[in-house]
PDB file of C-alpha atoms in Angstrom:
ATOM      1  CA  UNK A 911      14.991 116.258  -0.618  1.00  0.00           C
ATOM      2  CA  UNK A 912      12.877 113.140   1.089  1.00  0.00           C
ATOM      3  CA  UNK A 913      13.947 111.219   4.082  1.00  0.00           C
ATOM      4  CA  UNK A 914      13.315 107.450   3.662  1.00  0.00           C
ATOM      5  CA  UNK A 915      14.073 104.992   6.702  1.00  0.00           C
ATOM      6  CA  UNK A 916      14.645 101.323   6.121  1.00  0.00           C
ATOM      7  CA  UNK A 917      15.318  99.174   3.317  1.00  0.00           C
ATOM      8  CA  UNK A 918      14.136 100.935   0.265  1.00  0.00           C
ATOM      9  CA  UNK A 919      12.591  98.787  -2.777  1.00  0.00           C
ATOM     10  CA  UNK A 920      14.189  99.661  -6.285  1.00  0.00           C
ATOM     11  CA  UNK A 921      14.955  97.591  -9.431  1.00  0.00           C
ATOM     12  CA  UNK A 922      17.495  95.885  -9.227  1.00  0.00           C
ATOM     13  CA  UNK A 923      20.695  96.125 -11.588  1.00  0.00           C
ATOM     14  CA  UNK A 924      22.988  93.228 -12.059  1.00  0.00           C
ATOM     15  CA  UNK A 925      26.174  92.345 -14.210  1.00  0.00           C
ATOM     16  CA  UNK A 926      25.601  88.328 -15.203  1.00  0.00           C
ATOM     17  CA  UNK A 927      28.977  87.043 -16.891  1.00  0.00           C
ATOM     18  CA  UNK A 928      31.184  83.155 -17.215  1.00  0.00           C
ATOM     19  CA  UNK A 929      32.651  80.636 -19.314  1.00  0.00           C
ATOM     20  CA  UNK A 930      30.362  80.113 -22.968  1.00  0.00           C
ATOM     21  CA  UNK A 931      27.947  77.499 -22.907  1.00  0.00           C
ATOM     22  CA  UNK A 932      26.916  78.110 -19.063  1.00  0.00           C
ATOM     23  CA  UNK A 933      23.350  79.489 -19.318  1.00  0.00           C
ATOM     24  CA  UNK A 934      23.404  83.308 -18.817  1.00  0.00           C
ATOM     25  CA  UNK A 935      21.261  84.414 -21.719  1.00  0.00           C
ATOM     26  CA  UNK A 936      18.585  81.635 -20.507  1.00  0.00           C
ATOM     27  CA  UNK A 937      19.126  82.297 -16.826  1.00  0.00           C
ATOM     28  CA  UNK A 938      18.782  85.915 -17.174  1.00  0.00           C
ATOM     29  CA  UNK A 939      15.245  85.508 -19.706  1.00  0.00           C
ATOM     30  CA  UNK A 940      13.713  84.087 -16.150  1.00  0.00           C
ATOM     31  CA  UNK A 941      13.749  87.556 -14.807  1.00  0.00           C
ATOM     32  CA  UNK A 942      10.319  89.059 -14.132  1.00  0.00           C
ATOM     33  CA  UNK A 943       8.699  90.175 -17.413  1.00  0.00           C
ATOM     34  CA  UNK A 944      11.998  89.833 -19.372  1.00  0.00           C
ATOM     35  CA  UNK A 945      12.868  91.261 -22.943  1.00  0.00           C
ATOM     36  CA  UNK A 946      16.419  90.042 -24.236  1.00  0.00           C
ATOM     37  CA  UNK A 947      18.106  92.965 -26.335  1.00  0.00           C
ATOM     38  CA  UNK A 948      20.281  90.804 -28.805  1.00  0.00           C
ATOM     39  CA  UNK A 949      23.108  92.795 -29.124  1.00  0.00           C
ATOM     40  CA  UNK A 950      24.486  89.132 -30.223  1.00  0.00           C
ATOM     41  CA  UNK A 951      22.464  86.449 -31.757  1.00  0.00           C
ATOM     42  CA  UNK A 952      22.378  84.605 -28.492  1.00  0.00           C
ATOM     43  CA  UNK A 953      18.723  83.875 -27.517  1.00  0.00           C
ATOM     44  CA  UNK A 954      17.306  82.933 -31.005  1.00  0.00           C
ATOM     45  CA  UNK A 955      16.154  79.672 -29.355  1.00  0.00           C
ATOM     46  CA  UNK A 956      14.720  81.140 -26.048  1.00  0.00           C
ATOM     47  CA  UNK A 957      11.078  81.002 -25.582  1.00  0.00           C
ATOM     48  CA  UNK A 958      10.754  84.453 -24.778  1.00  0.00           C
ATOM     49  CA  UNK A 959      10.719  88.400 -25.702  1.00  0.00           C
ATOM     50  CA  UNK A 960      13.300  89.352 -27.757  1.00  0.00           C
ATOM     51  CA  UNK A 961      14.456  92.175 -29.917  1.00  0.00           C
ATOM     52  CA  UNK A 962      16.186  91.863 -33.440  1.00  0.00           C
ATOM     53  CA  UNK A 963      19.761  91.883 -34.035  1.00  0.00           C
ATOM     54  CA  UNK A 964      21.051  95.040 -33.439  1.00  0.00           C
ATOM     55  CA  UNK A 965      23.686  96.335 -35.914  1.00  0.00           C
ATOM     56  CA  UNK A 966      24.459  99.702 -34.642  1.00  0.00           C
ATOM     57  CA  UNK A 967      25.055 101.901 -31.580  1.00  0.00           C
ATOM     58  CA  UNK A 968      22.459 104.570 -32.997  1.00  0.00           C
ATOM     59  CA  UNK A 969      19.825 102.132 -33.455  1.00  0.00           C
ATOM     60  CA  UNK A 970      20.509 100.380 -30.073  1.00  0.00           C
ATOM     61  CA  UNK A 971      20.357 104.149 -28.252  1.00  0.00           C
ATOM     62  CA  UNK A 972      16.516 104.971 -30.218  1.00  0.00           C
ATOM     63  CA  UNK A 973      15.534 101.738 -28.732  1.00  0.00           C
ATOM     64  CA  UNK A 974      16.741 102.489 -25.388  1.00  0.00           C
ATOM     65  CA  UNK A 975      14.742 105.915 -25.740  1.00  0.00           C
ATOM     66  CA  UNK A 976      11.453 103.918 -26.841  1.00  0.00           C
ATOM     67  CA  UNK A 977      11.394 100.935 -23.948  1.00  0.00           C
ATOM     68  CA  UNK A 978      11.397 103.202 -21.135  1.00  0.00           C
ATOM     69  CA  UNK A 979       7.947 103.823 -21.656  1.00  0.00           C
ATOM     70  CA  UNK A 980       6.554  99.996 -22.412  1.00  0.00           C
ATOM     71  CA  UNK A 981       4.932  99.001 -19.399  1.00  0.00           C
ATOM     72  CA  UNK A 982       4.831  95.082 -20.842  1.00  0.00           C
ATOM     73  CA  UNK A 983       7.889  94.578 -20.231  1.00  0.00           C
ATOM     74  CA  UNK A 984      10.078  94.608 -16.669  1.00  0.00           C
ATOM     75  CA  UNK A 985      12.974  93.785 -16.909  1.00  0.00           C
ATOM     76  CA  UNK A 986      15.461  94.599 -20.039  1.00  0.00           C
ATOM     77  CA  UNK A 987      18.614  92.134 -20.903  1.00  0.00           C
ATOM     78  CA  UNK A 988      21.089  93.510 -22.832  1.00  0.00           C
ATOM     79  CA  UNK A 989      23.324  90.920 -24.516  1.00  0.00           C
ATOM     80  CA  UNK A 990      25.932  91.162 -24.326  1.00  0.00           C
ATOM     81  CA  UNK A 991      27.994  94.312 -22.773  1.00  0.00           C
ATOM     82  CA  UNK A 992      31.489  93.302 -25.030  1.00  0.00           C
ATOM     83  CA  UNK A 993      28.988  93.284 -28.459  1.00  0.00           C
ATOM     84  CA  UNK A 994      27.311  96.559 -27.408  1.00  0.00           C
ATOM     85  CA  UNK A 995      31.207  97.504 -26.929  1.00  0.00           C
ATOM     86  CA  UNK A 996      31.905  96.896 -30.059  1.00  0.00           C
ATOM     87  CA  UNK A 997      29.114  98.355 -31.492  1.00  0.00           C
ATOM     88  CA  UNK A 998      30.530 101.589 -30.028  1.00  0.00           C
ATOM     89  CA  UNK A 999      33.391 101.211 -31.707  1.00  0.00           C
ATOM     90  CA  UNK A1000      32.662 100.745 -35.175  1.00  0.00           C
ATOM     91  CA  UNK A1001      30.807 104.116 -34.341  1.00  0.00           C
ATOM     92  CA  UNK A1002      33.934 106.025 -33.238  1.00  0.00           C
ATOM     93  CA  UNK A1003      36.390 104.290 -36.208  1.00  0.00           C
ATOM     94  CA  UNK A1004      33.710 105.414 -38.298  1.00  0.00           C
ATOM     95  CA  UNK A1005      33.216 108.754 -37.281  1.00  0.00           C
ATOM     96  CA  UNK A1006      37.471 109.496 -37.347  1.00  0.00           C
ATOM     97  CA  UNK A1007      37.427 107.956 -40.736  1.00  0.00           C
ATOM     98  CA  UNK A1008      39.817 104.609 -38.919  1.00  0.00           C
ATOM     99  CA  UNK A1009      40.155 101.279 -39.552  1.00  0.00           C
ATOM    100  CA  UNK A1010      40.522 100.578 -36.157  1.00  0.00           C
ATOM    101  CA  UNK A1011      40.714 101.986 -32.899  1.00  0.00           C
ATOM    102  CA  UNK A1012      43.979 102.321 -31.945  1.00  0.00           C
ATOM    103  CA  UNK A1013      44.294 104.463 -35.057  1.00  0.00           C
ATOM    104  CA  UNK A1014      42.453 107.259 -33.413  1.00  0.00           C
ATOM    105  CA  UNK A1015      44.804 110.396 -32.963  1.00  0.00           C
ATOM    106  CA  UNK A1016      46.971 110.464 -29.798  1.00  0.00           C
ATOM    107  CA  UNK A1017      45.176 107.470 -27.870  1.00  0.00           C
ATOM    108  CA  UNK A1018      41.993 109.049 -27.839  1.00  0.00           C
ATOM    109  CA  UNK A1019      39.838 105.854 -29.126  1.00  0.00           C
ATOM    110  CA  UNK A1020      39.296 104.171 -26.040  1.00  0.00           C
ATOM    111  CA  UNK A1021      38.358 107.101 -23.675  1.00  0.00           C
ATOM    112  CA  UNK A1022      36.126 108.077 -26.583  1.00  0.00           C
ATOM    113  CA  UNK A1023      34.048 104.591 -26.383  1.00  0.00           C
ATOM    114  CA  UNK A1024      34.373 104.979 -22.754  1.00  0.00           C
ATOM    115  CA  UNK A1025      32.143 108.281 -23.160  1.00  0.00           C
ATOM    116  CA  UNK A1026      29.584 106.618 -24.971  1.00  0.00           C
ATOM    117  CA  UNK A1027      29.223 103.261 -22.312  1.00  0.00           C
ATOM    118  CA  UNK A1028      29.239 106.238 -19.629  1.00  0.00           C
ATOM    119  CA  UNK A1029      26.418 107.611 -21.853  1.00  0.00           C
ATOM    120  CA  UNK A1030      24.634 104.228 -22.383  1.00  0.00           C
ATOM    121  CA  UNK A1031      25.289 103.808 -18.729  1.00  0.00           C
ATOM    122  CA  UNK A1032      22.967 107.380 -18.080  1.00  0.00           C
ATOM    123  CA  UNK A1033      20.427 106.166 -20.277  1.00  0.00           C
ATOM    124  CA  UNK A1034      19.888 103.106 -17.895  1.00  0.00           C
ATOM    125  CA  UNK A1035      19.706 105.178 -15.173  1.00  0.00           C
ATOM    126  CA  UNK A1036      17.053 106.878 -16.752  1.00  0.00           C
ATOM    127  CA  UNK A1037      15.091 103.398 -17.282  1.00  0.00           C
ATOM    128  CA  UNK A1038      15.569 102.227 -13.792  1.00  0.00           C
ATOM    129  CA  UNK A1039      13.894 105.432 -12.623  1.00  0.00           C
ATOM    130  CA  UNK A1040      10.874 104.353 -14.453  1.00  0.00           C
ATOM    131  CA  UNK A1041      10.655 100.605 -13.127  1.00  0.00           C
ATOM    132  CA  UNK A1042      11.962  98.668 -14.484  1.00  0.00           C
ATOM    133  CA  UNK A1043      15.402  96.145 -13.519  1.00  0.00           C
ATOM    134  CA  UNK A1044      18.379  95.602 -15.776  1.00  0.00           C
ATOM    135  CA  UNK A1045      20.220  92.983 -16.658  1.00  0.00           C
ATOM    136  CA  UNK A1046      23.759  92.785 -18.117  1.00  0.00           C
ATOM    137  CA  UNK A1047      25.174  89.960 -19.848  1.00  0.00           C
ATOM    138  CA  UNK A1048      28.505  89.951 -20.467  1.00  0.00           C
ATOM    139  CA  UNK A1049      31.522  87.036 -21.613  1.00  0.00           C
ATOM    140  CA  UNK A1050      34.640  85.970 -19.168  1.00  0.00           C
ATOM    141  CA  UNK A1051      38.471  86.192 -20.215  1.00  0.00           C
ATOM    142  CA  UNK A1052      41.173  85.513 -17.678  1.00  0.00           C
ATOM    143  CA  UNK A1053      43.133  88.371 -16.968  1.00  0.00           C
ATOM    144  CA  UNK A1054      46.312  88.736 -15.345  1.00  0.00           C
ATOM    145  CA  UNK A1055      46.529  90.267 -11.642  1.00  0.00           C
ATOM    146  CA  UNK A1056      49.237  91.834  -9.088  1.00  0.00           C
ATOM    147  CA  UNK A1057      48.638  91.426  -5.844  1.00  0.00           C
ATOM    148  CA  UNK A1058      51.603  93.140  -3.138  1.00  0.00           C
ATOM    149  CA  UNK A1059      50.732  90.281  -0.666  1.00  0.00           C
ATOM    150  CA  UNK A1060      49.806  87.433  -3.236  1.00  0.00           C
ATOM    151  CA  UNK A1061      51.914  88.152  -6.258  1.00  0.00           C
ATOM    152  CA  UNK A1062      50.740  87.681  -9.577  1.00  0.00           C
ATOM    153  CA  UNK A1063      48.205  85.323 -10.364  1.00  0.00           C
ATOM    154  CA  UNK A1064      44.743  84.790 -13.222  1.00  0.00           C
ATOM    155  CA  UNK A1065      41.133  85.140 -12.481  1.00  0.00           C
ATOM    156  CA  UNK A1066      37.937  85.425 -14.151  1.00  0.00           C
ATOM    157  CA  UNK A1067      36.366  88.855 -15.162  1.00  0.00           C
ATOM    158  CA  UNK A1068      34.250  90.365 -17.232  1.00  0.00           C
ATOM    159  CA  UNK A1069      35.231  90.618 -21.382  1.00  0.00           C
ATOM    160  CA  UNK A1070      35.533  94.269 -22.187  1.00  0.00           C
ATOM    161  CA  UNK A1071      38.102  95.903 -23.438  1.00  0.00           C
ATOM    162  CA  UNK A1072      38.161  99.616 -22.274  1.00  0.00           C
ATOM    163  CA  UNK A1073      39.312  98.993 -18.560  1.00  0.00           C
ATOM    164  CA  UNK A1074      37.262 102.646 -17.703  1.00  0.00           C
ATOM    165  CA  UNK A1075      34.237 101.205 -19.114  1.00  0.00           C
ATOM    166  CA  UNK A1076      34.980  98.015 -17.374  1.00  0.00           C
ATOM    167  CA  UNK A1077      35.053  99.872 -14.326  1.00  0.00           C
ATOM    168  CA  UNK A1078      31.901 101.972 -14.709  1.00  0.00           C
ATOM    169  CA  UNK A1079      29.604  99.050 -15.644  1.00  0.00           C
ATOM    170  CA  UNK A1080      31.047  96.942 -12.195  1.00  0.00           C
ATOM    171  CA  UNK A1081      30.664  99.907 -10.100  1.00  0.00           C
ATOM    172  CA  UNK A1082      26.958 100.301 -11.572  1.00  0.00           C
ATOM    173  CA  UNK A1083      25.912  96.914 -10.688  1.00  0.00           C
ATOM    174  CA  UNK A1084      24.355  96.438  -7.751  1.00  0.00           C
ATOM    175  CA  UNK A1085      25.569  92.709  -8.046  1.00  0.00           C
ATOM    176  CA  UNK A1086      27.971  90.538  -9.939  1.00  0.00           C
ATOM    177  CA  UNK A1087      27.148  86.982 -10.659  1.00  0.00           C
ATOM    178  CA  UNK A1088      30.038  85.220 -12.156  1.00  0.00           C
ATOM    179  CA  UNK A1089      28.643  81.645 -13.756  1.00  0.00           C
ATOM    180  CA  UNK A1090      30.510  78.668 -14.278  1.00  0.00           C
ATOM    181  CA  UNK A1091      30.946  74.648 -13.526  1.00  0.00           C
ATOM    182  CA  UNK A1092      31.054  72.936 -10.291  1.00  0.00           C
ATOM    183  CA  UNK A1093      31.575  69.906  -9.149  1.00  0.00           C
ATOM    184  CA  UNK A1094      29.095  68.849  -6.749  1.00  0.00           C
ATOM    185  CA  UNK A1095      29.598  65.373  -4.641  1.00  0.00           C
ATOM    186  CA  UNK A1096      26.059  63.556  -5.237  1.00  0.00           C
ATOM    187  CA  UNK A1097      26.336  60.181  -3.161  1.00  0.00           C
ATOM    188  CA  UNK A1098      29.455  58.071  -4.306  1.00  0.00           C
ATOM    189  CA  UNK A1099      29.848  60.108  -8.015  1.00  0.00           C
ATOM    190  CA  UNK A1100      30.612  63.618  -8.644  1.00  0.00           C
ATOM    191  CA  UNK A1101      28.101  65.799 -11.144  1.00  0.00           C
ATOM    192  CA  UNK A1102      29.052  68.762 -12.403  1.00  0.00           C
ATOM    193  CA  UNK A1103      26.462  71.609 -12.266  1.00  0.00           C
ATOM    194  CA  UNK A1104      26.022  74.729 -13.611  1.00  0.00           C
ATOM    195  CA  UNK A1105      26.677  77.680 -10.746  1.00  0.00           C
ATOM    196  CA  UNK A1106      26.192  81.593  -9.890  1.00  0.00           C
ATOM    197  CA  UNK A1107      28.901  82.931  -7.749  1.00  0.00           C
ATOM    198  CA  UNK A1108      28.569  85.831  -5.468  1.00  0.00           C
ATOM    199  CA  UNK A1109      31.370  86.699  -3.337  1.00  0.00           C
ATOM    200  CA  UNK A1110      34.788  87.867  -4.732  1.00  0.00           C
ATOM    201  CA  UNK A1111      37.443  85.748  -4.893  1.00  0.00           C
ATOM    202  CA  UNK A1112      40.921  85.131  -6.037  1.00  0.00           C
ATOM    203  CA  UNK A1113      40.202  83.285  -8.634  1.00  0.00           C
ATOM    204  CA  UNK A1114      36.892  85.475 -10.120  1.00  0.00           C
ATOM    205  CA  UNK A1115      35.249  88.875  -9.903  1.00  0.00           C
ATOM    206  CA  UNK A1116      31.971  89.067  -7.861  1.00  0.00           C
ATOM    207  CA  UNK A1117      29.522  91.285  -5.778  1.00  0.00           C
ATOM    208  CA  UNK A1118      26.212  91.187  -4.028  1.00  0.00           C
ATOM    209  CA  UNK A1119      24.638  93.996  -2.135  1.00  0.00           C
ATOM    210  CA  UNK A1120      21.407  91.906  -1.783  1.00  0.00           C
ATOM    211  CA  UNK A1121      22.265  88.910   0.271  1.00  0.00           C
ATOM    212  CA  UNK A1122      21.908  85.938  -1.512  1.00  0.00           C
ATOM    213  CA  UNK A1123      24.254  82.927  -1.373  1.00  0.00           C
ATOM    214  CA  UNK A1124      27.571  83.169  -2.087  1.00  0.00           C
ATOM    215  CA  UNK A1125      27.158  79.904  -4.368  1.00  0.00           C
ATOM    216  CA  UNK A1126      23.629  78.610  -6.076  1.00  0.00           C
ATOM    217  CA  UNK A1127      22.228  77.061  -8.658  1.00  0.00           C
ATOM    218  CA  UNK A1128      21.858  78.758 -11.958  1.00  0.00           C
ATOM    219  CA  UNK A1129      18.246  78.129 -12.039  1.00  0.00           C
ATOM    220  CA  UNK A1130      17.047  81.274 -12.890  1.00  0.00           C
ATOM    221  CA  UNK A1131      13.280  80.699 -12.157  1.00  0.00           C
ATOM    222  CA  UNK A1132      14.285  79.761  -8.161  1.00  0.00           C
ATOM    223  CA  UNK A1133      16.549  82.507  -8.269  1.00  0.00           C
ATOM    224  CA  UNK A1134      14.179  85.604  -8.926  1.00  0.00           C
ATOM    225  CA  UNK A1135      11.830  84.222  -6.830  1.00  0.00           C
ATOM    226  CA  UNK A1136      14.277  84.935  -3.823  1.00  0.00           C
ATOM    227  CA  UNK A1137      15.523  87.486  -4.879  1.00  0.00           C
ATOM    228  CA  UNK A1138      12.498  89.200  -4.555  1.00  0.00           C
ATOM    229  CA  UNK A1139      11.817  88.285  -1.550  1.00  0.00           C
ATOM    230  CA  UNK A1140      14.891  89.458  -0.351  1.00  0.00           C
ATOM    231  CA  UNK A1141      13.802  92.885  -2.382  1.00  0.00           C
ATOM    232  CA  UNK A1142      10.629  92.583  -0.386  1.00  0.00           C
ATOM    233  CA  UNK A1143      12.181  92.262   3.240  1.00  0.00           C
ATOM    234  CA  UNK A1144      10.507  88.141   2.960  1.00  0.00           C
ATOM    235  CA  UNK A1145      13.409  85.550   4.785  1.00  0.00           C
ATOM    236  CA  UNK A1146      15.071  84.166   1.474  1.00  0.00           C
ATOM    237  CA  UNK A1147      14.644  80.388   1.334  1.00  0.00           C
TER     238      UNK A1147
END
């Protein structure tokens, strides 16, 4: 076992979701050294690396296997975590000869996709060990929330269906950036912009363990700059 003391530099891991049309596939390809996994034809206009539609869990897993080794690339997108969910499955209906999976024998179809995210979730694991950061792109839905001291009320999170796997991939991510519109006051008119936010909320789900701002531009070449500095101990400007 080593000792370390201080902040210690690893690749970072974050969960980038929000409304359609916002920017997170083209925010997220200004990562360092990015290559977008297209779990979803979603970055077919992007100028840069990308991967082939991916039609199956099996094939999505071999690739997983071969990038961990490619030292051209730094950072790998996968896009989006709700396709790669389905992708899982079509893989169990198909396996438990289903149509679909609620047809699964005594409930067992979603804790059975939940097994392989968990799995996909080790695999990442594995690739983070060898350098390089992941990136998570996933869709919003408003879901429906009970508070004891605010009652019931809707917010923003993340579109995927198996609330364990849900779970696992927020509690993975070492942040959250939920992206949407905002209206910004720019002399005497308003202009909406397009936003990353941060910090948890009522109204969305959110997290940060690196200290950026709460609320920034979704600019994602300014952003990765300071975010590395922030990696790199450097004062974040």
């Amino acid at each position: 076992m080593e000792i370390y003391e201080g902040p210690e530099k690893v690749p970072f891991r974050i969960l980038v979701y929000g409304v359609p049309g916002i920017g997170k596939t083209t925010f997220a390809s200004h990562a360092p050294g990015a290559l977008i996994v297209q779990l979803e034809k979603g970055a077919h206009r992007l100028n840069c690396a990308k991967t082939s539609h991916v039609k199956s869990f099996e094939e999505f897993l071999r690739f997983l296997w071969e990038v961990k080794d490619n030292d051209k690339y730094e950072t790998i997108v996968l896009d989006s975590l709700d396709a790669l969910e389905r992708l899982a499955t079509l893989k169990i209906c198909k396996e438990e000869g289903v149509a679909k999976i609620s047809d699964v024998p005594y409930g067992r179809g979603w804790a059975m996709v939940g097994e392989l995210m968990n799995n996909v979730l080790e695999k990442l694991d594995v690739i983070q060990e060898c350098g390089k950061n992941i990136i998570l792109i996933a869709h919003s839905k408003l879901e429906k929330v009970s508070s004891p001291t605010e009652g019931e009320f809707s917010r923003y999170n993340v579109e995927v269906a198996g609330q364990s796997a849900k779970t696992s991939f927020q509690k993975w991510s070492d942040m959250i950036i939920f992206c949407n519109w905002k209206e910004i006051e720019d002399g005497n008119r308003s202009v909406r912009m397009r936003c990353g936010f941060t910090e948890e909320t009522r109204s969305y789900m959110a997290k940060d363990r690196y200290g950026v701002p709460a609320i920034f531009p979704l600019n994602g070449i300014e952003f990765f700059t300071n975010l590395n500095k922030l990696i790199e101990g450097e004062t974040n400007e």
